[in-house]
mmCIF file of C-alpha atoms and ligand atoms in Angstrom:
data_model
loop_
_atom_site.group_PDB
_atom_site.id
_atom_site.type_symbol
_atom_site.label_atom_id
_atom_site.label_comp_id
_atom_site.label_asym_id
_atom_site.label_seq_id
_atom_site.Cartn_x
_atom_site.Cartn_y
_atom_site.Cartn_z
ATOM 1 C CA UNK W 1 -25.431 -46.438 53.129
ATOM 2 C CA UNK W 2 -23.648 -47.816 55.951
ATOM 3 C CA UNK W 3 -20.483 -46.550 55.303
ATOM 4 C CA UNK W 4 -21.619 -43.283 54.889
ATOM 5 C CA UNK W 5 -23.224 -43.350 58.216
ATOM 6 C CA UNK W 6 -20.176 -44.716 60.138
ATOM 7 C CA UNK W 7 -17.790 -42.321 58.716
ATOM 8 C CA UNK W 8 -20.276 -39.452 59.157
ATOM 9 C CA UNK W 9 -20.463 -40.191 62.763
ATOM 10 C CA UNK W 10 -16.779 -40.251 63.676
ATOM 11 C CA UNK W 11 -15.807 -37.342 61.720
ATOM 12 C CA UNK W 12 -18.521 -35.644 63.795
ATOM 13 C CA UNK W 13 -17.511 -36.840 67.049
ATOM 14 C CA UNK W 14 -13.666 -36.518 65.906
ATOM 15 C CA UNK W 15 -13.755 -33.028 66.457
ATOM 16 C CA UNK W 16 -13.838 -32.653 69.946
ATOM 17 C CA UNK W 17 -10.608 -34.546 69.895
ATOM 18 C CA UNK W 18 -9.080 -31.738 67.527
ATOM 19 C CA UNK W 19 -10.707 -28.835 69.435
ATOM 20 C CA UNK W 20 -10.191 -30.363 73.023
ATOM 21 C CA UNK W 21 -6.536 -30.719 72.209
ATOM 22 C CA UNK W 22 -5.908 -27.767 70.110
ATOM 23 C CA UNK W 23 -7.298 -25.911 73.112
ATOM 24 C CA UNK W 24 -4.547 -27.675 75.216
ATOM 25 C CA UNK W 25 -1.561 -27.226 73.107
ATOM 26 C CA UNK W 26 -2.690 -23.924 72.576
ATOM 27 C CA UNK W 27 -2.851 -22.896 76.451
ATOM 28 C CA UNK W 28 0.277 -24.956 76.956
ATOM 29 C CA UNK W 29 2.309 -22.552 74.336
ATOM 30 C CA UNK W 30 0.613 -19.415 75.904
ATOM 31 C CA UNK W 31 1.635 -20.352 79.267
ATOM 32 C CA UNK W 32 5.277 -21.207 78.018
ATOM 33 C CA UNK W 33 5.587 -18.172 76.066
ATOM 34 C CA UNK W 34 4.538 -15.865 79.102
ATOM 35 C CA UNK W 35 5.643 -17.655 81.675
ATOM 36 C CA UNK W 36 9.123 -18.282 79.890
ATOM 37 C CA UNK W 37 9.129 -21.802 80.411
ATOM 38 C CA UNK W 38 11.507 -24.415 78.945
ATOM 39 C CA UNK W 39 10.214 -26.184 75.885
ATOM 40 C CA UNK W 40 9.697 -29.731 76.831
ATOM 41 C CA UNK W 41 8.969 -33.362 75.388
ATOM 42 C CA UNK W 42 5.332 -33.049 77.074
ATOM 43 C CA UNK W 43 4.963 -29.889 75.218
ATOM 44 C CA UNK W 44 6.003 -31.120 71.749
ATOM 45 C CA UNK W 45 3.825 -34.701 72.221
ATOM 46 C CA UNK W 46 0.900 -32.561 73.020
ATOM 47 C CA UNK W 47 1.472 -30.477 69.655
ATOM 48 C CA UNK W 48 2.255 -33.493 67.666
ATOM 49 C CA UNK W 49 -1.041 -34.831 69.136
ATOM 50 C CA UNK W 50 -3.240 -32.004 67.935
ATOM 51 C CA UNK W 51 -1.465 -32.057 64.581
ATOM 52 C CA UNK W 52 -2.739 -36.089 63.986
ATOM 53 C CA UNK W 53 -5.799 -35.686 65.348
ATOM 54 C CA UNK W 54 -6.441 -32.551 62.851
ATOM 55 C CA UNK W 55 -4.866 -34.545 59.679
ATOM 56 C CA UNK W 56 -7.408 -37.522 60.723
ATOM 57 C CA UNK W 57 -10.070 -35.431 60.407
ATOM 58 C CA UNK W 58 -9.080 -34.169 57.302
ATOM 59 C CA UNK W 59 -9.052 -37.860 55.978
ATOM 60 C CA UNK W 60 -12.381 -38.365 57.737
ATOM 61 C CA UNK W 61 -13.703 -34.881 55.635
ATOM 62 C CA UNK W 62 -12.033 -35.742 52.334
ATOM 63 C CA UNK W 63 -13.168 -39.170 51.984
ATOM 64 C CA UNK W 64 -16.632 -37.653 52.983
ATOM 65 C CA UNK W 65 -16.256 -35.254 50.440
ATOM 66 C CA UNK W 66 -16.562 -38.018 47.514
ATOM 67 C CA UNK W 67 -19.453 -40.016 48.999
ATOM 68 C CA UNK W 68 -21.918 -37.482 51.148
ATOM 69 C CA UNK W 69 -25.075 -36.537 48.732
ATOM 70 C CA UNK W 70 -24.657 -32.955 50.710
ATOM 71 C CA UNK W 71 -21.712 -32.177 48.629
ATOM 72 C CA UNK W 72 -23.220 -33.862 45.458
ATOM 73 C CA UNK W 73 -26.187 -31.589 45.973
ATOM 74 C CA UNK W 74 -23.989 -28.999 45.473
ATOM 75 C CA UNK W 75 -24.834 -27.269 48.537
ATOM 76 C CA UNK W 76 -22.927 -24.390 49.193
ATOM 77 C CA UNK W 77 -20.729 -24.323 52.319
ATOM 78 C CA UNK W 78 -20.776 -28.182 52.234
ATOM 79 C CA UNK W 79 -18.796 -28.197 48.928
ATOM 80 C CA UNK W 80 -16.541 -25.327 48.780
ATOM 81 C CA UNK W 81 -16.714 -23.064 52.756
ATOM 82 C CA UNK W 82 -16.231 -26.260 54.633
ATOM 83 C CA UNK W 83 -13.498 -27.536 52.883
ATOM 84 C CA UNK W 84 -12.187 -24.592 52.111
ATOM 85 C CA UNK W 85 -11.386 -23.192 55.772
ATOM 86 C CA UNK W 86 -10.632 -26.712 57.492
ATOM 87 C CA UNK W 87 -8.317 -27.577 55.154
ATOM 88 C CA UNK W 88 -6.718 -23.995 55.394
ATOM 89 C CA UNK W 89 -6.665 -24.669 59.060
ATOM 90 C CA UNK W 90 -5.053 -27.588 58.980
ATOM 91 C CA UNK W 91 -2.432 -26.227 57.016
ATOM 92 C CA UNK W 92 -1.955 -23.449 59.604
ATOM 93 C CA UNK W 93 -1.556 -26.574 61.855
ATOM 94 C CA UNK W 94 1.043 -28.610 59.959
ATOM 95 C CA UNK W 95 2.900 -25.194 59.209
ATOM 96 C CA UNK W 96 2.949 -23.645 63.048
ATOM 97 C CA UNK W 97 4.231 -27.397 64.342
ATOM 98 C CA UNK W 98 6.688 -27.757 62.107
ATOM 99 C CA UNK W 99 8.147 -24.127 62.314
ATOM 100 C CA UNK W 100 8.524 -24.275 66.177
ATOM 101 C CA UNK W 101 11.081 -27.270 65.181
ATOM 102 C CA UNK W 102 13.121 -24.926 63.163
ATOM 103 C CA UNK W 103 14.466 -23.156 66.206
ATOM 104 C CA UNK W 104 16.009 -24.207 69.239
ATOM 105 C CA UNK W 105 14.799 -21.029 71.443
ATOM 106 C CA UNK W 106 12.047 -22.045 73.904
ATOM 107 C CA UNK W 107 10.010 -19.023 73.269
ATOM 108 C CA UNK W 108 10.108 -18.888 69.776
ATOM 109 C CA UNK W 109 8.849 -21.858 69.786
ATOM 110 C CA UNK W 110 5.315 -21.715 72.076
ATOM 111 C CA UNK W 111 5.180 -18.317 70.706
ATOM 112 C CA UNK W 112 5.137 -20.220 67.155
ATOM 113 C CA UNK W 113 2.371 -22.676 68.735
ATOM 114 C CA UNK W 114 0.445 -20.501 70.340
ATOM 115 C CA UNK W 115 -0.122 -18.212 66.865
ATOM 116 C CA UNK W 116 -0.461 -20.749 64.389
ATOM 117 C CA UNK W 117 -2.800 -23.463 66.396
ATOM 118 C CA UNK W 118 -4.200 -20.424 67.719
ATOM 119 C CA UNK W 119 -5.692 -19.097 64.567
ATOM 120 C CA UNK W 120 -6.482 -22.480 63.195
ATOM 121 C CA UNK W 121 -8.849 -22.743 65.913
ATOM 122 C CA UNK W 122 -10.550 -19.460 65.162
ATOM 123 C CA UNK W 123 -10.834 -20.548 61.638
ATOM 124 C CA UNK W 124 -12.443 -24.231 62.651
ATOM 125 C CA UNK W 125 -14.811 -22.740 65.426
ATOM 126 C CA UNK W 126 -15.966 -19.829 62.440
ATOM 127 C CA UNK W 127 -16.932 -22.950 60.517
ATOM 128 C CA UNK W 128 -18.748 -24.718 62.557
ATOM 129 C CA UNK W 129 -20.655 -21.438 63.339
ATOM 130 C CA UNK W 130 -21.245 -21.137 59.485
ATOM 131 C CA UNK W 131 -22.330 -24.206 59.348
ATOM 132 C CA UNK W 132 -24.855 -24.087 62.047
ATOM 133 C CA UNK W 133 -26.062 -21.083 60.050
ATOM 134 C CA UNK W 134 -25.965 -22.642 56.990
ATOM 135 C CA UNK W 135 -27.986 -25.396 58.385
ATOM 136 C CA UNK W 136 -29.894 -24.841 61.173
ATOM 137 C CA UNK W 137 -30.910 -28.097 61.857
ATOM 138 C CA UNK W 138 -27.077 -29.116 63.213
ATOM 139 C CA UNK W 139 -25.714 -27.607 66.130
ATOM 140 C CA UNK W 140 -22.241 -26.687 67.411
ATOM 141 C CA UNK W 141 -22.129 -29.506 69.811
ATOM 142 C CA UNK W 142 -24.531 -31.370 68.884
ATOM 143 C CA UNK W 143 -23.309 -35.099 66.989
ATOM 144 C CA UNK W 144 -25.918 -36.068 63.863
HETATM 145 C C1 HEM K 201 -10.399 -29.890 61.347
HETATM 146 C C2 HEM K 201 -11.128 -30.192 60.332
HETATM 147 C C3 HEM K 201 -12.610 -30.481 60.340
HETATM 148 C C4 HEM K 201 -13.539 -30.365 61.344
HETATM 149 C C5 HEM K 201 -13.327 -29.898 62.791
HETATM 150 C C6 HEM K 201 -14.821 -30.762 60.786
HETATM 151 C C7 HEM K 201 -16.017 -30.771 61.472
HETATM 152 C C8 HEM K 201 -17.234 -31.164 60.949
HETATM 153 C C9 HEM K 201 -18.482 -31.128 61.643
HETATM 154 C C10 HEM K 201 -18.664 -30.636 63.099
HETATM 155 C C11 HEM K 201 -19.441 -31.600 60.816
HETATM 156 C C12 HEM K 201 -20.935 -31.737 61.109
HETATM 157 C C13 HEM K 201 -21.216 -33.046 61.752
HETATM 158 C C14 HEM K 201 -22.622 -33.101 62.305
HETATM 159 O O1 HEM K 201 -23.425 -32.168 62.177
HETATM 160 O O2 HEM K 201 -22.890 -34.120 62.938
HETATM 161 C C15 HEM K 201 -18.804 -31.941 59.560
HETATM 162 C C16 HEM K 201 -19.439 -32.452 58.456
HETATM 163 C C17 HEM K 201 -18.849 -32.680 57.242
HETATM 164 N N1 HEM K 201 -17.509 -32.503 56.928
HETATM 165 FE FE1 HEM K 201 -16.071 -31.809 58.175
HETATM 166 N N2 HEM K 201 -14.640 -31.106 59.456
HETATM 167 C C18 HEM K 201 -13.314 -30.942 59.153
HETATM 168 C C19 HEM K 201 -12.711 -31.143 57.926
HETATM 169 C C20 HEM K 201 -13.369 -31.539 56.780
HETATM 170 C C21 HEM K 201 -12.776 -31.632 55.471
HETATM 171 C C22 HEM K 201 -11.331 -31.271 55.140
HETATM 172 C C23 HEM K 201 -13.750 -32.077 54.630
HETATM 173 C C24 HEM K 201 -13.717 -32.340 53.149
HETATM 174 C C25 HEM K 201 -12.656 -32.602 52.483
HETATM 175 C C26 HEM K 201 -14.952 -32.272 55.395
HETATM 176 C C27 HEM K 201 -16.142 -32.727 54.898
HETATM 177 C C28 HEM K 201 -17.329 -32.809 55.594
HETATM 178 C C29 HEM K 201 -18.592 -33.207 55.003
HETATM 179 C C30 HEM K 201 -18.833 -33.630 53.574
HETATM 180 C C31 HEM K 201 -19.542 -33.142 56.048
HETATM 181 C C32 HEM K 201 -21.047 -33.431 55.952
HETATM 182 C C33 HEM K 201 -21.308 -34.877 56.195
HETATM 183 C C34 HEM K 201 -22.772 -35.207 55.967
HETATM 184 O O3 HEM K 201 -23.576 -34.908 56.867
HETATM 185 O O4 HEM K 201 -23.070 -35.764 54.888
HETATM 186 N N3 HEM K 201 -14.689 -31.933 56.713
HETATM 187 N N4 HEM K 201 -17.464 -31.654 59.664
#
Protein backbone atom coordinates (compact mmCIF):
# COMPACT_ATOMS: atom_id res chain seq x y z
CA UNK A 1 0.00 0.00 0.00
CA UNK A 2 1.48 3.15 -0.97
CA UNK A 3 0.08 5.21 1.44
CA UNK A 4 1.01 3.14 4.08
CA UNK A 5 4.55 3.25 3.01
CA UNK A 6 4.76 7.08 2.62
CA UNK A 7 3.27 7.82 5.89
CA UNK A 8 5.35 5.09 7.56
CA UNK A 9 8.43 6.72 6.35
CA UNK A 10 7.87 10.28 7.53
CA UNK A 11 6.55 9.44 10.82
CA UNK A 12 9.86 7.56 11.12
CA UNK A 13 12.06 10.18 9.98
CA UNK A 14 9.71 12.87 11.83
CA UNK A 15 11.18 12.06 14.94
CA UNK A 16 14.41 13.42 14.81
CA UNK A 17 12.67 16.68 14.26
CA UNK A 18 10.76 16.16 17.71
CA UNK A 19 13.84 14.80 19.55
CA UNK A 20 16.43 17.24 17.87
CA UNK A 21 14.26 20.10 18.99
CA UNK A 22 12.96 18.89 22.21
CA UNK A 23 16.64 18.50 23.02
CA UNK A 24 17.02 22.27 22.14
CA UNK A 25 14.17 23.77 23.92
CA UNK A 26 15.01 21.65 26.62
CA UNK A 27 18.79 22.92 27.01
CA UNK A 28 17.53 26.39 26.20
CA UNK A 29 15.10 26.30 29.49
CA UNK A 30 17.97 24.66 31.56
CA UNK A 31 20.33 27.28 30.64
CA UNK A 32 17.64 30.08 31.35
CA UNK A 33 16.61 28.63 34.51
CA UNK A 34 20.32 28.43 35.87
CA UNK A 35 21.72 31.00 34.29
CA UNK A 36 18.68 33.36 35.22
CA UNK A 37 18.19 34.58 31.92
CA UNK A 38 15.31 36.70 30.57
CA UNK A 39 12.58 34.75 28.86
CA UNK A 40 12.66 35.72 25.28
CA UNK A 41 10.66 35.48 21.85
CA UNK A 42 13.58 33.03 20.59
CA UNK A 43 12.92 31.01 23.60
CA UNK A 44 9.12 30.72 23.29
CA UNK A 45 9.38 30.07 19.13
CA UNK A 46 11.74 27.32 19.92
CA UNK A 47 9.10 25.75 22.48
CA UNK A 48 6.23 26.39 20.25
CA UNK A 49 8.39 24.60 17.62
CA UNK A 50 8.90 21.40 19.56
CA UNK A 51 5.24 21.46 20.60
CA UNK A 52 4.09 21.24 16.49
CA UNK A 53 6.54 19.11 15.56
CA UNK A 54 5.41 16.59 18.53
CA UNK A 55 1.46 17.10 17.68
CA UNK A 56 2.52 16.23 13.87
CA UNK A 57 3.79 13.23 14.86
CA UNK A 58 1.00 12.36 16.78
CA UNK A 59 -1.18 12.83 13.56
CA UNK A 60 1.47 10.90 11.65
CA UNK A 61 1.03 7.88 14.64
CA UNK A 62 -2.75 8.10 14.88
CA UNK A 63 -3.57 7.93 11.35
CA UNK A 64 -1.00 4.99 11.35
CA UNK A 65 -2.75 3.52 14.02
CA UNK A 66 -5.99 2.75 11.73
CA UNK A 67 -4.14 1.49 8.64
CA UNK A 68 -0.64 -0.38 9.79
CA UNK A 69 -1.37 -4.40 9.81
CA UNK A 70 1.21 -4.18 13.01
CA UNK A 71 -1.52 -2.79 15.08
CA UNK A 72 -4.24 -5.00 13.38
CA UNK A 73 -2.07 -7.94 14.31
CA UNK A 74 -2.63 -7.01 17.57
CA UNK A 75 0.88 -6.87 18.46
CA UNK A 76 1.54 -5.76 21.73
CA UNK A 77 3.52 -2.53 22.20
CA UNK A 78 2.42 -1.53 18.64
CA UNK A 79 -1.25 -1.28 19.78
CA UNK A 80 -1.44 -0.23 23.27
CA UNK A 81 2.77 0.74 24.78
CA UNK A 82 3.40 2.87 21.78
CA UNK A 83 0.49 4.79 21.83
CA UNK A 84 0.12 4.75 25.12
CA UNK A 85 3.46 6.64 26.24
CA UNK A 86 3.76 9.03 23.05
CA UNK A 87 0.59 10.22 23.41
CA UNK A 88 1.19 10.69 27.26
CA UNK A 89 4.25 12.53 26.19
CA UNK A 90 2.79 14.69 24.11
CA UNK A 91 0.45 15.68 26.58
CA UNK A 92 3.32 16.45 28.98
CA UNK A 93 4.33 18.65 25.96
CA UNK A 94 1.14 20.61 25.28
CA UNK A 95 0.71 20.91 29.21
CA UNK A 96 4.53 22.20 30.16
CA UNK A 97 4.19 24.92 27.01
CA UNK A 98 1.20 26.13 27.87
CA UNK A 99 1.83 26.45 31.72
CA UNK A 100 5.09 28.51 31.23
CA UNK A 101 2.45 31.10 29.54
CA UNK A 102 0.54 31.30 32.71
CA UNK A 103 3.22 33.29 34.44
CA UNK A 104 5.07 36.23 33.66
CA UNK A 105 8.34 35.27 35.86
CA UNK A 106 11.26 34.29 33.60
CA UNK A 107 12.27 31.42 35.71
CA UNK A 108 9.16 29.94 36.32
CA UNK A 109 8.83 29.70 33.12
CA UNK A 110 12.21 27.64 31.66
CA UNK A 111 11.96 25.98 34.91
CA UNK A 112 8.30 24.91 33.60
CA UNK A 113 10.06 23.93 30.12
CA UNK A 114 12.79 22.38 31.21
CA UNK A 115 10.52 19.73 33.55
CA UNK A 116 7.76 19.07 31.41
CA UNK A 117 9.67 18.71 27.79
CA UNK A 118 12.19 17.25 29.91
CA UNK A 119 10.29 14.22 30.98
CA UNK A 120 8.45 13.89 27.75
CA UNK A 121 11.67 13.13 26.29
CA UNK A 122 12.51 10.43 28.79
CA UNK A 123 9.19 8.95 28.13
CA UNK A 124 9.69 9.05 24.02
CA UNK A 125 13.43 7.83 24.16
CA UNK A 126 11.99 4.72 26.80
CA UNK A 127 9.79 3.92 23.82
CA UNK A 128 11.80 3.76 21.26
CA UNK A 129 14.08 1.56 23.48
CA UNK A 130 10.95 -0.72 24.03
CA UNK A 131 10.40 -0.85 20.83
CA UNK A 132 13.76 -1.85 19.66
CA UNK A 133 13.24 -4.60 22.24
CA UNK A 134 10.06 -5.42 21.23
CA UNK A 135 11.30 -5.77 17.77
CA UNK A 136 14.64 -6.33 17.23
CA UNK A 137 14.74 -5.98 13.77
CA UNK A 138 14.26 -1.83 14.06
CA UNK A 139 16.76 0.19 15.58
CA UNK A 140 16.87 3.46 17.54
CA UNK A 141 18.20 5.40 14.68
CA UNK A 142 17.76 3.46 12.20
CA UNK A 143 14.61 4.72 9.46
CA UNK A 144 12.53 1.39 8.00
C1 LIG B 1 6.24 11.81 19.72
C2 LIG B 1 5.53 10.82 19.30
C3 LIG B 1 6.00 9.64 18.49
C4 LIG B 1 7.27 9.26 18.13
C5 LIG B 1 8.61 9.94 18.45
C6 LIG B 1 7.14 8.03 17.36
C7 LIG B 1 8.19 7.31 16.83
C8 LIG B 1 8.06 6.15 16.09
C9 LIG B 1 9.15 5.38 15.57
C10 LIG B 1 10.65 5.73 15.77
C11 LIG B 1 8.64 4.33 14.89
C12 LIG B 1 9.42 3.22 14.18
C13 LIG B 1 9.74 3.63 12.79
C14 LIG B 1 10.73 2.69 12.15
O1 LIG B 1 11.17 1.69 12.73
O2 LIG B 1 11.12 3.02 11.03
C15 LIG B 1 7.20 4.42 14.97
C16 LIG B 1 6.31 3.54 14.41
C17 LIG B 1 4.95 3.57 14.57
N1 LIG B 1 4.23 4.53 15.26
FE1 LIG B 1 4.99 6.11 16.27
N2 LIG B 1 5.80 7.70 17.28
C18 LIG B 1 5.08 8.65 17.96
C19 LIG B 1 3.71 8.68 18.15
C20 LIG B 1 2.83 7.73 17.69
C21 LIG B 1 1.42 7.69 17.99
C22 LIG B 1 0.69 8.68 18.90
C23 LIG B 1 0.91 6.61 17.33
C24 LIG B 1 -0.49 6.06 17.29
C25 LIG B 1 -1.54 6.75 17.52
C26 LIG B 1 1.98 5.98 16.61
C27 LIG B 1 1.86 4.87 15.82
C28 LIG B 1 2.89 4.18 15.22
C29 LIG B 1 2.72 2.96 14.46
C30 LIG B 1 1.43 2.24 14.17
C31 LIG B 1 4.02 2.59 14.04
C32 LIG B 1 4.41 1.34 13.23
C33 LIG B 1 4.33 1.63 11.77
C34 LIG B 1 4.58 0.37 10.96
O3 LIG B 1 5.76 0.00 10.83
O4 LIG B 1 3.58 -0.20 10.48
N3 LIG B 1 3.15 6.68 16.85
N4 LIG B 1 6.87 5.53 15.71
Amino acid sequence: MQFYNILRSAHSGWRYLVLIFLVLAIVQALAGWLGKKPYTEGNRKLNLFALIFTHVQILFGLVLYFISPLVEAGLRYWKMEHIGMMIFAAILVTVGNARSKRTDDAATKHRTIALYFGLALILIVAAIIAMVKFDPTRTFWGVS
